[in-house]
Amino acid sequence: MTPIDATGPSGILSRKALTQDQKVVYTRILVILGVVVFWEIAGRFLINPAFLAPPTHVVRALFTTIFASPEIRYAIWLALVEVTIAYALAVVVGIAIGLAVGITEPGRKAMFPIIVMIWVIPNITLLPLFMVVFGLGPVGKIAYAFSGGIFPIMVNVIAGMRNVNQLYVRGTQSMGGSRLDELRHVVFPNMVPSLFTGLRLGMIVTMLGVIASELYVSANGIGYYTRLYSEVYDPAPLFALILTLAVISITLNELVRLAERRFTRWRR
Amino acid sequence: MRAILLNRGIQALFVLLVIAGWMWATEVRGVSRLFLPPLDSVAASFQRLVSSGAFYEALKVTLSTVAQAYAIAVVSGILIGYLVSRSRFSTAVFEPVISGIFAIPLTLFFPLFILFLGVGVSSKIAYAALYSFFPVCLNTIAGLQSVEPRYIQAARSMGASSLEVFRHVQLPAAFPVLVNGLRVSFLICFAAVLGGEVLMSVEGLGRNISQSAESMNTASMYAWIVFVILTAFVLNMVVTFIENRAKEY
């Protein structure tokens, strides 16, 4: 992704730049491989096996424990469903509130300070509150994740509607455009990049919310298994479970990033 | 100035509205005390935790955890950020790896810290240090990358050592970006410590919230939440103040 330093028009220069890029990628892969090999050696010979499992054992546990157990598969599936529902709610409600607040100047002035004030609160402190009010099941976890994920979306929608170039607005007006034309052709297109930033951050925060509440509740779901494996000092399935969830998180992040690139391409 | 006053006024009005809504829900609608206790019982609970000095112990634990984690994050973040930025090649190799790891919700790794370091303070220090390491490191790299290479060459040609170049050229030039990273990372550090305490710990502010929730002592839970929110506002104000002063300097 790093921009190639193609200062000259000659093909030689760009070919050299390309090999430089390949060198970067190969070095990166080597470094990561080195870390994995070191982890394998440390896990096998150096560190107490009650705490660290080598990658080979983790991969084995992935198939013998995590994917083999219908209960754990169900727990992971449920977490995925929770993320999906919470994110869908955060997107719909966040955009709706963002539009309602951002569409008029007085609305922005009145509501934005309040939204910012609530946003400053470390929302993890409200996690026990959500669990008391909504219970320890999926509803509480969805509600908590939603309450966090909605904020970046709301804030970025409002910010995107605020930073409109007034020249374009006046241009539309002088050409006889209605308020609706102004929104359709000036305000909304201007909002798109900011909206996608919000959608991306919202995904991260929503995922954090589901993970935090899953870990908080140790009576069921993923939190039950993480606590079980730490208490019996069996790190291989614990690492495997965390690895699975990390892969899911990265995939979801990348999906949102892909959508962002797809829908903001016209701006670049 | 007027805009700030207006914002504060709106925020005050909102807080009053929330309080009014709370009283209406508990007094008129009769919402279950288990979910939303009456305001006066929360106030009594809040007064108890302040006057009994219970807040002091918890606040001390949490703030010292934050301080230790933040110190580790800042030192290691700037050091590793500097080492990575030593050459363009190593920046190109490592920067995407570091920002890629930061995109994973690091809360996932919290059970590992509990496994390695136990439920005491040290697991919270390590967890929060890991979390807040990334903004410092990434902003150090971004800041150092933005330094005009000619200045570095000029200093080099005048015989400055690496350390002198860092001290007199790179650090001042990267300072605004770095300060931004330091602020973000402090707020992340505080939230991570609180999060770790809520999830699993034996003491601290977050632990008091989750403990009151577990024992269904909702009034006390709300009192602790209010206390933590006030602490967060104060810390936020202090950090913004320091940031503005640092940027002036």
XYZ file of C-alpha atoms in Angstrom, chain A residues 9-107:
99
model
C 8.906 8.379 -16.363
C 11.381 5.606 -17.187
C 10.310 1.976 -16.973
C 13.584 1.014 -15.310
C 12.771 3.152 -12.329
C 9.309 1.710 -11.874
C 10.625 -1.850 -12.146
C 13.198 -1.100 -9.482
C 10.432 0.349 -7.293
C 8.424 -2.831 -7.757
C 11.229 -5.120 -6.609
C 11.661 -2.825 -3.632
C 7.989 -3.412 -2.821
C 8.447 -7.162 -3.142
C 11.456 -6.996 -0.861
C 9.302 -5.278 1.741
C 6.643 -7.979 1.518
C 9.150 -10.840 1.699
C 10.911 -9.308 4.703
C 7.562 -8.882 6.434
C 6.664 -12.535 5.828
C 10.091 -13.602 7.103
C 9.698 -11.566 10.283
C 6.267 -13.061 10.973
C 7.566 -16.577 10.282
C 10.466 -15.890 12.635
C 8.042 -14.904 15.390
C 6.010 -18.099 14.858
C 9.156 -20.274 14.935
C 10.371 -18.534 18.088
C 6.929 -19.060 19.653
C 7.106 -22.763 18.722
C 10.528 -23.149 20.352
C 9.511 -21.128 23.413
C 6.271 -23.084 23.769
C 7.971 -26.456 23.447
C 11.159 -26.032 25.431
C 11.371 -22.778 27.360
C 8.045 -21.876 28.948
C 5.874 -23.880 31.320
C 3.270 -25.671 29.143
C 0.552 -24.628 31.590
C 0.837 -21.092 30.217
C 2.016 -21.135 26.615
C 1.060 -23.574 23.880
C 3.237 -23.797 20.733
C 1.494 -22.978 17.411
C 1.368 -26.641 16.337
C -0.581 -27.566 19.484
C -2.857 -24.579 18.974
C -3.677 -25.676 15.428
C -4.302 -29.215 16.655
C -6.606 -27.917 19.388
C -8.433 -25.889 16.753
C -9.568 -29.119 15.085
C -9.755 -31.497 18.051
C -11.513 -29.106 20.463
C -12.880 -25.882 18.989
C -14.369 -27.078 15.693
C -15.144 -30.531 17.062
C -17.388 -29.352 19.875
C -20.918 -28.376 18.848
C -21.242 -26.260 22.026
C -18.200 -24.128 21.196
C -19.248 -23.873 17.548
C -22.627 -22.656 18.749
C -21.019 -20.114 21.123
C -18.922 -18.678 18.282
C -21.942 -18.661 15.975
C -24.000 -16.847 18.609
C -21.295 -14.198 19.036
C -21.280 -13.684 15.277
C -25.063 -13.288 15.282
C -24.776 -10.792 18.148
C -22.209 -8.722 16.238
C -24.386 -8.776 13.115
C -27.586 -7.687 14.862
C -25.862 -5.061 17.013
C -24.019 -3.653 14.003
C -27.133 -3.577 11.806
C -29.015 -1.724 14.565
C -26.101 0.674 15.119
C -25.888 1.448 11.395
C -29.624 2.033 10.902
C -30.273 3.977 14.102
C -26.924 5.776 13.955
C -27.489 7.047 10.419
C -31.107 7.971 11.205
C -30.188 9.979 14.311
C -27.142 11.435 12.564
C -29.273 12.667 9.657
C -32.009 14.006 11.920
C -29.508 15.922 14.034
C -27.134 16.962 11.269
C -29.650 18.215 8.740
C -30.217 21.584 10.401
C -27.726 23.970 11.908
C -29.628 24.480 15.218
C -30.028 20.712 15.521
